[in-house]
Tab-separated table of C-alpha atoms in Angstrom:
chain	number	residue	atom	x	y	z
A	1	MET	CA	53.582	69.482	-5.632
A	2	VAL	CA	54.016	73.183	-5.169
A	3	PHE	CA	50.455	73.861	-5.403
A	4	ALA	CA	49.872	71.023	-2.938
A	5	ILE	CA	52.291	72.564	-0.290
A	6	GLU	CA	50.640	76.099	-0.861
A	7	GLU	CA	47.195	74.677	-0.148
A	8	ILE	CA	48.362	73.005	2.986
A	9	ASN	CA	49.994	76.038	4.291
A	10	ARG	CA	46.921	78.120	3.501
A	11	ASN	CA	44.617	75.642	5.460
A	12	THR	CA	44.850	76.473	9.125
A	13	LYS	CA	43.230	73.013	10.069
A	14	LEU	CA	45.595	70.800	8.429
A	15	LEU	CA	48.966	71.958	10.058
A	16	PRO	CA	48.090	74.635	12.570
A	17	ASN	CA	51.169	77.022	13.299
A	18	ILE	CA	53.383	75.168	11.029
A	19	THR	CA	54.586	76.373	7.522
A	20	LEU	CA	56.041	74.021	5.147
A	21	GLY	CA	58.926	74.767	2.739
A	22	PHE	CA	60.403	72.937	-0.042
A	23	ALA	CA	63.334	72.577	-2.329
A	24	ILE	CA	63.057	70.977	-5.728
A	25	TYR	CA	65.904	69.018	-7.369
A	26	ALA	CA	65.539	67.558	-10.785
A	27	SER	CA	66.940	64.100	-11.106
A	28	CYS	CA	66.398	64.029	-14.987
A	29	GLY	CA	65.451	60.341	-14.455
A	30	MET	CA	69.112	59.466	-13.697
A	31	PRO	CA	70.015	57.651	-10.281
A	32	VAL	CA	73.406	59.526	-10.030
A	33	ARG	CA	71.683	63.037	-10.198
A	34	ALA	CA	69.049	61.814	-7.673
A	35	ILE	CA	71.764	60.724	-5.269
A	36	LYS	CA	73.615	63.945	-5.837
A	37	GLY	CA	70.596	65.936	-5.104
A	38	THR	CA	69.767	64.038	-2.138
A	39	MET	CA	73.270	64.808	-0.667
A	40	TRP	CA	72.886	68.456	-1.401
A	41	MET	CA	69.700	68.649	0.726
A	42	VAL	CA	71.176	66.592	3.603
A	43	THR	CA	74.598	68.530	4.018
A	44	GLY	CA	73.147	71.828	2.771
A	45	GLN	CA	76.298	72.355	0.718
A	46	GLU	CA	76.699	72.604	-2.969
A	47	GLU	CA	79.637	70.502	-2.717
A	48	ALA	CA	78.219	67.584	-0.717
A	49	ILE	CA	80.415	66.536	2.233
A	50	PRO	CA	79.154	63.313	3.873
A	51	ASN	CA	78.444	63.462	7.800
A	52	TYR	CA	78.676	67.241	7.596
A	53	ARG	CA	75.550	69.464	7.921
A	54	CYS	CA	75.846	73.133	7.223
A	55	GLN	CA	72.162	74.464	7.100
A	56	VAL	CA	71.434	77.889	8.292
A	57	HIS	CA	67.619	77.555	7.490
A	58	TYR	CA	64.953	75.234	8.878
A	59	PRO	CA	65.873	71.578	8.860
A	60	LEU	CA	64.962	69.053	6.431
A	61	ALA	CA	61.737	67.367	7.510
A	62	ALA	CA	61.094	64.850	4.756
A	63	VAL	CA	61.832	63.829	1.183
A	64	ILE	CA	59.644	62.890	-1.543
A	65	GLY	CA	61.405	60.774	-4.255
A	66	ASP	CA	61.011	59.642	-7.731
A	67	ALA	CA	58.310	56.945	-8.509
A	68	PRO	CA	60.816	54.654	-10.370
A	69	SER	CA	62.418	52.088	-7.881
A	70	SER	CA	65.917	52.387	-9.743
A	71	ILE	CA	65.997	56.017	-8.499
A	72	SER	CA	63.961	56.109	-5.198
A	73	MET	CA	65.796	52.851	-3.642
A	74	PRO	CA	69.238	54.541	-3.631
A	75	VAL	CA	67.855	57.660	-2.246
A	76	ALA	CA	65.868	55.890	0.390
A	77	ASN	CA	69.122	54.079	1.461
A	78	ILE	CA	70.957	57.399	1.794
A	79	LEU	CA	68.090	59.088	3.690
A	80	GLY	CA	67.601	56.144	6.063
A	81	ILE	CA	71.233	56.661	7.292
A	82	TYR	CA	70.545	60.084	8.306
A	83	GLY	CA	67.044	59.403	9.716
A	84	TYR	CA	64.889	61.232	7.049
A	85	PRO	CA	61.469	59.638	5.935
A	86	GLN	CA	60.377	59.369	2.318
A	87	LEU	CA	56.950	60.768	1.789
A	88	LEU	CA	55.757	58.963	-1.267
A	89	HIS	CA	53.767	56.619	0.689
A	90	TYR	CA	51.840	59.530	2.419
A	91	VAL	CA	51.417	61.553	-0.608
A	92	LYS	CA	49.315	58.662	-2.158
A	93	ASN	CA	47.005	58.828	0.551
A	94	VAL	CA	46.262	62.519	0.534
A	95	HIS	CA	42.605	63.359	-0.575
A	96	PHE	CA	40.870	66.519	0.200
A	97	LYS	CA	39.016	69.398	-1.399
A	98	ASN	CA	40.421	72.864	-1.751
A	99	ASN	CA	38.440	76.199	-1.226
A	100	ALA	CA	37.329	76.086	-4.935
A	101	GLY	CA	35.801	72.675	-4.348
A	102	LYS	CA	38.251	70.900	-6.497
A	103	GLU	CA	39.333	67.522	-5.398
A	104	ILE	CA	43.188	66.986	-4.464
A	105	PHE	CA	44.495	63.721	-4.518
A	106	PHE	CA	47.438	61.591	-6.014
A	107	ASP	CA	47.465	58.095	-7.732
A	108	LYS	CA	49.437	55.129	-6.621
A	109	ASN	CA	52.587	56.491	-8.234
A	110	GLY	CA	52.142	59.692	-6.335
A	111	ASN	CA	51.262	61.764	-9.367
A	112	PRO	CA	48.373	64.250	-9.446
A	113	PRO	CA	45.594	63.544	-11.886
A	114	PRO	CA	46.102	64.870	-15.223
A	115	ALA	CA	44.115	67.257	-17.024
A	116	TYR	CA	44.441	67.901	-20.834
A	117	ASP	CA	43.087	70.336	-23.579
A	118	VAL	CA	41.800	69.080	-26.584
A	119	LEU	CA	43.231	70.872	-29.618
A	120	ASN	CA	42.279	71.048	-33.193
A	121	TRP	CA	44.926	71.596	-35.679
A	122	ARG	CA	44.051	73.865	-38.681
A	123	LEU	CA	45.753	74.378	-41.831
A	124	LEU	CA	45.635	77.903	-42.842
A	125	PRO	CA	45.663	79.172	-46.496
A	126	ASP	CA	49.337	80.442	-46.446
A	127	GLY	CA	50.340	76.939	-45.507
A	128	SER	CA	50.870	77.401	-41.697
A	129	ALA	CA	48.807	75.679	-39.024
A	130	ARG	CA	47.390	76.724	-35.760
A	131	GLU	CA	45.837	75.057	-32.753
A	132	VAL	CA	42.285	75.742	-31.665
A	133	LYS	CA	41.061	74.453	-28.239
A	134	ILE	CA	37.766	72.614	-28.767
A	135	GLY	CA	37.400	70.756	-25.384
A	136	ASN	CA	39.304	69.462	-22.422
A	137	ILE	CA	39.579	66.092	-20.470
A	138	ASP	CA	40.042	65.947	-16.888
A	139	PHE	CA	41.008	62.929	-14.835
A	140	SER	CA	40.448	64.585	-11.418
A	141	ALA	CA	36.595	63.254	-11.344
A	142	THR	CA	36.615	60.252	-8.959
A	143	GLN	CA	33.444	58.859	-10.471
A	144	SER	CA	33.944	58.957	-14.149
A	145	LEU	CA	36.101	60.488	-16.884
A	146	HIS	CA	35.086	64.084	-17.617
A	147	LEU	CA	35.387	64.805	-21.175
A	148	VAL	CA	33.945	67.934	-22.931
A	149	ILE	CA	34.211	68.559	-26.634
A	150	ASN	CA	32.593	71.158	-28.692
A	151	MET	CA	31.776	69.312	-32.032
A	152	SER	CA	30.684	72.366	-33.787
A	153	ALA	CA	34.055	73.850	-33.478
A	154	ILE	CA	35.848	70.934	-34.936
A	155	MET	CA	37.374	71.543	-38.554
A	156	TRP	CA	38.020	68.542	-40.503
A	157	ASN	CA	40.488	68.101	-43.514
A	158	GLY	CA	39.499	69.992	-46.366
A	159	GLY	CA	37.689	72.782	-44.176
A	160	LYS	CA	34.710	70.470	-43.551
A	161	THR	CA	32.723	70.659	-40.423
A	162	GLN	CA	30.969	67.146	-40.848
A	163	ILE	CA	32.550	63.956	-39.830
A	164	PRO	CA	34.146	62.371	-42.856
A	165	HIS	CA	33.096	58.691	-43.536
A	166	SER	CA	36.121	56.349	-43.073
A	167	VAL	CA	34.932	53.599	-45.287
A	168	CYS	CA	35.710	52.273	-48.589
A	169	SER	CA	32.074	51.761	-49.791
A	170	GLU	CA	28.920	53.146	-48.520
A	171	SER	CA	26.427	50.604	-46.862
A	172	CYS	CA	23.929	48.594	-49.178
A	173	SER	CA	20.479	49.375	-48.490
A	174	PRO	CA	17.758	46.740	-48.336
A	175	GLY	CA	17.113	45.398	-51.857
A	176	TYR	CA	20.835	45.312	-52.690
A	177	ARG	CA	23.550	42.625	-51.863
A	178	LYS	CA	27.220	43.176	-51.399
A	179	ALA	CA	29.556	42.181	-54.263
A	180	ILE	CA	33.249	42.323	-52.935
A	181	HIS	CA	35.922	43.557	-55.091
A	182	PRO	CA	38.533	40.858	-55.566
A	183	ARG	CA	41.877	41.182	-54.180
A	184	GLU	CA	40.780	44.330	-52.104
A	185	PRO	CA	39.734	44.793	-48.516
A	186	ILE	CA	36.537	43.236	-47.433
A	187	CYS	CA	35.252	46.739	-46.723
A	188	CYS	CA	35.284	47.578	-50.591
A	189	PHE	CA	32.338	46.280	-52.351
A	190	ASP	CA	29.659	47.066	-54.989
A	191	CYS	CA	25.865	47.268	-54.149
A	192	VAL	CA	24.189	44.994	-56.720
A	193	LEU	CA	20.421	45.086	-57.100
A	194	CYS	CA	18.680	41.787	-56.218
A	195	ALA	CA	17.478	39.967	-59.451
A	196	ASN	CA	13.667	39.688	-60.060
A	197	GLY	CA	12.072	37.279	-57.781
A	198	GLU	CA	14.647	37.852	-54.910
A	199	ILE	CA	15.012	40.224	-51.973
A	200	SER	CA	17.181	41.541	-49.328
A	201	ASN	CA	15.569	42.956	-46.231
A	202	GLN	CA	18.475	44.036	-44.337
A	203	THR	CA	21.364	46.457	-44.787
A	204	ASP	CA	24.627	45.099	-46.057
A	205	SER	CA	23.210	41.617	-46.927
A	206	SER	CA	25.797	39.530	-48.467
A	207	ASP	CA	23.051	37.456	-50.486
A	208	CYS	CA	19.471	37.800	-51.831
A	209	MET	CA	16.874	35.427	-50.777
A	210	LYS	CA	14.584	33.877	-53.395
A	211	CYS	CA	10.846	34.385	-52.974
A	212	PRO	CA	8.546	31.395	-52.695
A	213	ASP	CA	6.955	30.182	-55.882
A	214	ASP	CA	3.422	31.850	-55.181
A	215	GLN	CA	5.343	35.324	-54.355
A	216	TRP	CA	7.379	37.882	-56.185
A	217	SER	CA	9.708	40.635	-55.207
A	218	ASN	CA	8.269	44.280	-54.977
A	219	ASP	CA	9.723	47.201	-56.924
A	220	ARG	CA	12.290	47.997	-54.191
A	221	GLN	CA	13.247	44.178	-53.982
A	222	ASP	CA	13.093	44.327	-50.279
A	223	MET	CA	9.734	42.289	-49.722
A	224	CYS	CA	8.196	39.295	-51.182
A	225	ILE	CA	4.415	40.043	-52.239
A	226	GLN	CA	1.730	37.710	-53.402
A	227	LYS	CA	1.714	37.170	-57.236
A	228	THR	CA	-1.480	38.261	-59.170
A	229	PHE	CA	-3.758	35.626	-60.512
A	230	GLU	CA	-4.602	35.748	-64.243
A	231	PHE	CA	-7.284	34.051	-66.251
A	232	LEU	CA	-9.710	35.209	-68.930
A	233	SER	CA	-12.794	36.422	-66.790
A	234	TYR	CA	-16.331	37.635	-67.698
A	235	LYS	CA	-15.430	40.900	-65.599
A	236	ASP	CA	-12.238	41.273	-68.041
A	237	PRO	CA	-12.923	43.815	-70.848
A	238	MET	CA	-11.679	41.178	-73.267
A	239	GLY	CA	-13.693	38.400	-71.777
A	240	ALA	CA	-16.783	40.402	-71.631
A	241	THR	CA	-16.274	41.401	-75.196
A	242	LEU	CA	-15.944	37.903	-76.346
A	243	THR	CA	-19.122	36.832	-74.383
A	244	VAL	CA	-21.232	39.458	-76.005
A	245	LEU	CA	-19.929	38.396	-79.501
A	246	ALA	CA	-20.734	34.840	-78.708
A	247	SER	CA	-24.132	35.447	-77.520
A	248	PHE	CA	-24.838	37.571	-80.310
A	249	PHE	CA	-23.569	35.317	-82.901
A	250	ALA	CA	-25.698	32.420	-81.166
A	251	VAL	CA	-28.852	34.221	-81.947
A	252	ILE	CA	-28.135	34.450	-85.746
A	253	PRO	CA	-28.474	30.699	-86.641
A	254	ILE	CA	-31.429	30.569	-84.226
A	255	THR	CA	-33.060	33.321	-86.211
A	256	ILE	CA	-32.093	31.592	-89.524
A	257	LEU	CA	-33.464	28.372	-88.283
A	258	CYS	CA	-36.807	30.054	-87.549
A	259	ILE	CA	-36.777	31.478	-90.948
A	260	PHE	CA	-36.209	28.143	-92.526
A	261	ILE	CA	-38.853	26.354	-90.572
A	262	LYS	CA	-41.293	29.115	-91.570
A	263	TYR	CA	-40.574	28.874	-95.282
A	264	ARG	CA	-39.737	25.129	-95.277
A	265	ASP	CA	-42.306	24.472	-98.044
A	266	THR	CA	-40.602	26.989	-100.405
A	267	PRO	CA	-38.326	25.362	-103.221
A	268	ILE	CA	-35.039	26.896	-101.919
A	269	VAL	CA	-35.477	25.151	-98.446
A	270	LYS	CA	-36.492	21.850	-99.934
A	271	ALA	CA	-33.718	21.867	-102.317
A	272	ASN	CA	-30.908	22.070	-99.701
A	273	ASN	CA	-31.866	19.001	-97.685
A	274	GLN	CA	-33.845	20.646	-94.826
A	275	GLU	CA	-32.932	18.039	-92.089
A	276	LEU	CA	-29.079	18.767	-92.548
A	277	SER	CA	-29.687	22.353	-92.651
A	278	TYR	CA	-31.729	22.163	-89.566
A	279	LEU	CA	-28.946	19.942	-87.802
A	280	LEU	CA	-26.114	22.381	-89.196
A	281	LEU	CA	-27.849	25.465	-87.781
A	282	LEU	CA	-28.336	23.882	-84.402
A	283	ALA	CA	-24.700	22.681	-84.438
A	284	LEU	CA	-23.472	26.314	-85.268
A	285	VAL	CA	-25.549	27.507	-82.216
A	286	LEU	CA	-23.568	25.025	-79.903
A	287	CYS	CA	-20.336	26.173	-81.654
A	288	PHE	CA	-20.847	29.827	-80.738
A	289	LEU	CA	-22.000	28.688	-77.051
A	290	CYS	CA	-19.416	26.322	-76.430
A	291	SER	CA	-16.765	29.163	-76.618
A	292	LEU	CA	-18.363	30.540	-73.259
A	293	ILE	CA	-16.806	27.466	-71.484
A	294	PHE	CA	-13.521	28.883	-72.111
A	295	ILE	CA	-14.111	31.957	-70.157
A	296	ASP	CA	-13.879	32.397	-66.360
A	297	LYS	CA	-11.658	30.442	-63.785
A	298	PRO	CA	-10.669	27.037	-64.991
A	299	ARG	CA	-12.184	24.204	-62.997
A	300	ILE	CA	-11.837	20.431	-63.188
A	301	TRP	CA	-15.163	19.929	-64.991
A	302	THR	CA	-14.703	23.025	-67.465
A	303	CYS	CA	-11.207	21.886	-68.446
A	304	MET	CA	-12.584	18.386	-69.205
A	305	VAL	CA	-15.601	19.615	-71.021
A	306	ARG	CA	-14.370	22.586	-73.042
A	307	GLN	CA	-12.024	20.903	-75.424
A	308	ALA	CA	-14.189	17.769	-75.866
A	309	ALA	CA	-17.141	19.888	-76.486
A	310	PHE	CA	-15.491	21.935	-78.895
A	311	GLY	CA	-14.092	19.193	-80.918
A	312	ILE	CA	-17.302	17.108	-81.050
A	313	VAL	CA	-19.549	20.014	-82.162
A	314	PHE	CA	-17.092	21.312	-84.735
A	315	ALA	CA	-16.796	17.738	-86.001
A	316	LEU	CA	-20.709	17.606	-86.169
A	317	CYS	CA	-20.795	20.987	-88.172
A	318	VAL	CA	-18.108	19.906	-90.643
A	319	SER	CA	-19.677	16.470	-91.041
A	320	CYS	CA	-23.087	18.239	-91.772
A	321	VAL	CA	-21.375	20.247	-94.442
A	322	LEU	CA	-19.453	17.204	-95.785
A	323	ALA	CA	-22.830	15.229	-95.976
A	324	LYS	CA	-24.498	18.267	-97.778
A	325	THR	CA	-21.521	18.505	-100.388
A	326	ILE	CA	-21.546	14.600	-100.992
A	327	MET	CA	-25.330	14.884	-101.426
A	328	VAL	CA	-25.181	17.569	-104.034
A	329	VAL	CA	-22.697	15.606	-106.159
A	330	ILE	CA	-24.842	12.425	-105.775
A	331	ALA	CA	-28.026	14.318	-106.602
A	332	PHE	CA	-26.825	15.729	-109.896
A	333	ASN	CA	-25.069	12.733	-111.090
A	334	ALA	CA	-28.193	10.539	-110.228
A	335	THR	CA	-30.121	12.515	-112.936
A	336	LYS	CA	-27.871	10.923	-115.627
A	337	PRO	CA	-29.627	8.101	-117.510
A	338	ASN	CA	-28.927	4.470	-116.128
A	339	SER	CA	-27.185	6.047	-113.011
A	340	ASN	CA	-26.795	3.660	-110.106
A	341	LEU	CA	-26.692	6.464	-107.686
A	342	LYS	CA	-30.456	6.931	-107.511
A	343	LYS	CA	-30.651	4.563	-104.532
A	344	TRP	CA	-28.235	6.437	-102.498
A	345	VAL	CA	-30.297	9.756	-102.804
A	346	GLY	CA	-32.275	10.379	-99.599
A	347	PRO	CA	-31.709	11.323	-96.023
A	348	LYS	CA	-30.314	7.951	-95.131
A	349	LEU	CA	-26.895	8.353	-96.486
A	350	ALA	CA	-26.547	11.941	-95.220
A	351	ASN	CA	-27.468	10.943	-91.678
A	352	SER	CA	-25.023	8.068	-91.954
A	353	ILE	CA	-22.044	10.155	-93.028
A	354	VAL	CA	-22.911	12.820	-90.275
A	355	LEU	CA	-23.242	9.897	-87.668
A	356	VAL	CA	-19.877	8.205	-88.664
A	357	CYS	CA	-17.707	11.273	-88.876
A	358	ALA	CA	-19.151	12.591	-85.494
A	359	VAL	CA	-18.683	9.220	-83.781
A	360	ILE	CA	-15.079	9.036	-84.730
A	361	GLN	CA	-14.529	12.358	-82.908
A	362	VAL	CA	-16.462	11.356	-80.048
A	363	ILE	CA	-14.254	8.033	-79.731
A	364	ILE	CA	-11.184	10.340	-79.735
A	365	CYS	CA	-12.383	12.598	-77.198
A	366	VAL	CA	-13.615	9.806	-74.816
A	367	ALA	CA	-10.147	8.211	-75.242
A	368	TRP	CA	-8.490	11.407	-74.237
A	369	LEU	CA	-10.587	11.963	-71.163
A	370	ALA	CA	-10.295	8.341	-70.034
A	371	THR	CA	-6.536	8.392	-70.372
A	372	PHE	CA	-5.042	11.804	-69.873
A	373	PRO	CA	-7.998	14.164	-68.945
A	374	PRO	CA	-7.246	17.980	-68.988
A	375	PHE	CA	-6.967	19.677	-65.470
A	376	PRO	CA	-6.582	23.107	-63.943
A	377	GLU	CA	-3.003	24.210	-63.048
A	378	TYR	CA	-1.232	27.177	-61.591
A	379	ASN	CA	1.393	28.327	-64.040
A	380	MET	CA	3.896	30.360	-61.994
A	381	LYS	CA	6.918	30.356	-64.556
A	382	SER	CA	5.474	31.816	-67.787
A	383	GLN	CA	5.091	35.497	-66.866
A	384	ILE	CA	6.922	37.426	-64.070
A	385	GLY	CA	5.072	38.276	-61.111
A	386	ILE	CA	1.875	36.514	-62.302
A	387	ILE	CA	0.249	33.051	-61.673
A	388	ILE	CA	-1.593	31.904	-64.697
A	389	ILE	CA	-4.700	29.677	-63.913
A	390	GLU	CA	-5.093	27.569	-67.040
A	391	CYS	CA	-6.116	24.134	-68.211
A	392	ASN	CA	-3.429	21.731	-68.787
A	393	GLN	CA	-4.373	19.650	-71.854
A	394	GLY	CA	-3.310	16.333	-70.029
A	395	SER	CA	-2.213	15.243	-73.519
A	396	SER	CA	-1.060	17.429	-75.911
A	397	THR	CA	-1.087	14.621	-78.597
A	398	ALA	CA	-4.706	14.026	-78.046
A	399	PHE	CA	-5.485	17.677	-78.327
A	400	TRP	CA	-3.828	18.099	-81.750
A	401	CYS	CA	-5.561	14.636	-82.926
A	402	VAL	CA	-8.835	16.380	-82.218
A	403	LEU	CA	-7.840	19.451	-84.295
A	404	GLY	CA	-6.197	17.308	-86.875
A	405	TYR	CA	-9.353	15.215	-87.377
A	406	MET	CA	-11.492	18.223	-87.625
A	407	GLY	CA	-9.035	19.604	-90.235
A	408	LEU	CA	-9.083	16.402	-92.177
A	409	LEU	CA	-12.958	16.477	-92.470
A	410	ALA	CA	-12.588	20.228	-93.517
A	411	ILE	CA	-10.179	19.407	-96.219
A	412	ILE	CA	-12.055	16.501	-97.635
A	413	CYS	CA	-15.143	18.660	-97.800
A	414	PHE	CA	-13.284	21.499	-99.521
A	415	ILE	CA	-11.956	19.110	-102.215
A	416	VAL	CA	-15.239	17.659	-102.930
A	417	ALA	CA	-16.908	20.958	-103.013
A	418	PHE	CA	-14.181	22.438	-105.286
A	419	LEU	CA	-14.625	19.586	-107.814
A	420	ALA	CA	-18.379	19.905	-107.701
A	421	ARG	CA	-18.571	23.707	-107.870
A	422	ASN	CA	-19.327	23.973	-111.694
A	423	LEU	CA	-22.409	21.630	-111.518
A	424	PRO	CA	-25.343	23.163	-113.107
A	425	GLY	CA	-28.304	24.612	-111.451
A	426	SER	CA	-28.855	27.683	-109.199
A	427	SER	CA	-29.519	25.412	-106.292
A	428	ASN	CA	-25.939	24.045	-106.421
A	429	GLU	CA	-24.348	24.767	-102.842
A	430	ALA	CA	-20.782	23.516	-103.912
A	431	LYS	CA	-19.558	26.852	-104.737
A	432	PHE	CA	-20.727	28.223	-101.290
A	433	ILE	CA	-19.402	25.296	-99.433
A	434	THR	CA	-16.175	25.635	-101.115
A	435	PHE	CA	-15.769	29.363	-100.018
A	436	SER	CA	-16.843	28.409	-96.498
A	437	MET	CA	-14.363	25.654	-96.092
A	438	LEU	CA	-11.690	27.963	-97.370
A	439	VAL	CA	-12.349	30.408	-94.723
A	440	PHE	CA	-12.659	27.714	-92.184
A	441	VAL	CA	-9.345	26.196	-93.006
A	442	SER	CA	-7.660	29.635	-93.238
A	443	VAL	CA	-8.936	30.412	-89.737
A	444	TRP	CA	-7.551	27.291	-88.116
A	445	LEU	CA	-4.316	27.257	-89.981
A	446	ALA	CA	-3.658	31.122	-88.660
A	447	PHE	CA	-5.008	29.793	-85.269
A	448	ILE	CA	-1.932	27.391	-84.748
A	449	PRO	CA	1.133	29.788	-84.670
A	450	ALA	CA	-1.013	32.570	-82.910
A	451	TYR	CA	-2.097	29.795	-80.300
A	452	LEU	CA	1.536	28.638	-79.780
A	453	SER	CA	2.951	31.999	-79.383
A	454	THR	CA	0.744	33.265	-76.697
A	455	LYS	CA	0.385	32.686	-72.948
A	456	GLY	CA	-2.283	32.914	-70.137
A	457	LYS	CA	-5.481	34.429	-71.044
A	458	TYR	CA	-4.612	35.698	-74.365
A	459	MET	CA	-4.109	32.093	-75.503
A	460	VAL	CA	-7.501	31.229	-74.523
A	461	ALA	CA	-8.917	34.399	-76.313
A	462	VAL	CA	-7.119	33.250	-79.488
A	463	GLU	CA	-8.939	29.912	-79.413
A	464	ILE	CA	-12.276	31.582	-78.676
A	465	PHE	CA	-11.629	33.914	-81.552
A	466	ALA	CA	-10.873	30.948	-83.960
A	467	ILE	CA	-14.072	29.317	-82.877
A	468	LEU	CA	-16.310	32.410	-83.370
A	469	ALA	CA	-14.554	33.222	-86.709
A	470	SER	CA	-14.739	29.890	-88.312
A	471	SER	CA	-18.436	29.232	-87.076
A	472	ALA	CA	-19.420	32.694	-88.446
A	473	GLY	CA	-17.659	32.012	-91.818
A	474	LEU	CA	-19.726	28.975	-92.086
A	475	LEU	CA	-22.840	30.587	-91.175
A	476	ALA	CA	-22.351	33.447	-93.612
A	477	CYS	CA	-21.013	31.477	-96.673
A	478	ILE	CA	-23.710	28.763	-96.567
A	479	PHE	CA	-26.852	30.403	-95.183
A	480	PHE	CA	-26.654	34.217	-95.896
A	481	PRO	CA	-27.185	33.736	-99.576
A	482	LYS	CA	-30.429	31.544	-98.949
A	483	CYS	CA	-31.768	34.008	-96.492
A	484	TYR	CA	-31.223	36.843	-99.052
A	485	ILE	CA	-33.437	35.025	-101.457
A	486	ILE	CA	-36.132	33.955	-98.782
A	487	VAL	CA	-36.385	37.350	-97.270
A	488	LEU	CA	-35.490	39.990	-99.932
A	489	ARG	CA	-35.970	38.100	-103.303
A	490	PRO	CA	-39.057	35.805	-102.785
A	491	ASP	CA	-39.751	36.300	-106.636
A	492	VAL	CA	-36.740	33.896	-107.365
A	493	ASN	CA	-37.662	31.405	-104.803
A	494	THR	CA	-39.007	29.203	-107.444
A	495	LYS	CA	-38.476	25.738	-108.774
A	496	GLU	CA	-37.629	27.039	-112.354
A	497	TYR	CA	-35.010	29.445	-110.882
A	498	LEU	CA	-33.338	26.718	-108.949
A	499	MET	CA	-33.277	24.528	-112.089
A	500	GLY	CA	-31.089	27.140	-113.934
A	501	LYS	CA	-31.426	30.833	-114.872
A	502	GLU	CA	-31.685	30.333	-118.572
A	503	THR	CA	-34.912	28.299	-118.088
A	504	PHE	CA	-36.254	30.944	-115.811
A	505	ARG	CA	-35.486	33.770	-118.146
A	506	ASN	CA	-37.146	31.802	-121.116
A	507	LYS	CA	-40.303	31.329	-119.108
A	508	LYS	CA	-40.686	35.035	-118.030
A	509	ILE	CA	-40.258	36.149	-121.780
A	510	ALA	CA	-42.629	33.707	-122.997
């Protein structure tokens, strides 16, 4: 107020030739003191005497009272008696700029706009505190609040200049979800990494979202990405290796077949049932080549053909070996006097055995394909982040029936060959067939646990390896000894040697 009066007096345009004076009395917020102060100003005496004026200075022009009505109303009543106006109404409407360009005005209560300093209390090492001005706030601006703070000058608790975080827990980044602490405020939580196959792509996510079946979460768990497809391909190193092996092994029985045809008139070829040997070699070629159907992306026709072709061709192979074994037993027993087995010696019985045994497997496979045919499927559950493209067998029972029948033929063949292994004569194939069936059965017995314990392309690779290994075992055990005699030892490729080594030695000595 003093400042406002002084500014008015200095401005010659506001009240020319008039100088304002003032007297200030503190009411201390009490109506009694306000009334007493009013009487002092009206009478000019320290001891107020009503209706008596003893003023030696300029007369009282106006009075500005307190803002509260409990004080201003009694003061206004007294001043009204003496004819003095109260200037609170007029002060509210004052609005001008001083020489410094600062706006002067009062609010609706007659108060000037406040201005405050913003202080920062700092704790000193000796335990005392001092205040440092870091800014100010000025309400005199008519357009907006004017606040100025020097953020770099602020010192927080602990002597830190960085703004402290007023949170119980830090925010959870994408890839994590919030786990609220029980019986604690909601702002207190742990950040838990989303499980595999789930993501969160927002900060402070409450839950993780599950990826679609054909997608998987990335390493950061904040995005779903396409799963990779897996199958045994020709471009895969394992697939390429098995392809080369199958092709190489398929050439060997073709080569042996050419040798047998070239030396078809030699005793060792004639003594081992030429037609069955030719058929067995052709069946072994098909065994090696059928493994190629298992490689590359499964399709409807490959899934249907692969197991059926494998079962039929292998049944044909084992049927040929079984027929050869039975014919060896019949041939040696037919040489006995008064034997009734002579009428069974010949290709008809061997061909019948092969045909019947192979047809049974064909019937099993046809029934399988007609009722529950295999089909390609996308396995999204077996391996994390991988879609395995594989052949569903359609009927596991039918699949194991095919393998079981093949195993039954192999066991029968092994038993017959084992019993006939000591028959006389160098042309006796029983010992070689016994060993070949031992290898064959061992491979497929080892195949079962390996097949059941693997998934995806490795399961297919196990079956291909079993096919190649068992076929190679038959080929090596039955035909390599004969090829050795034909190619490297033609001197023993005689009828005398095949009838028995003792006879051959006696003839050489004589």
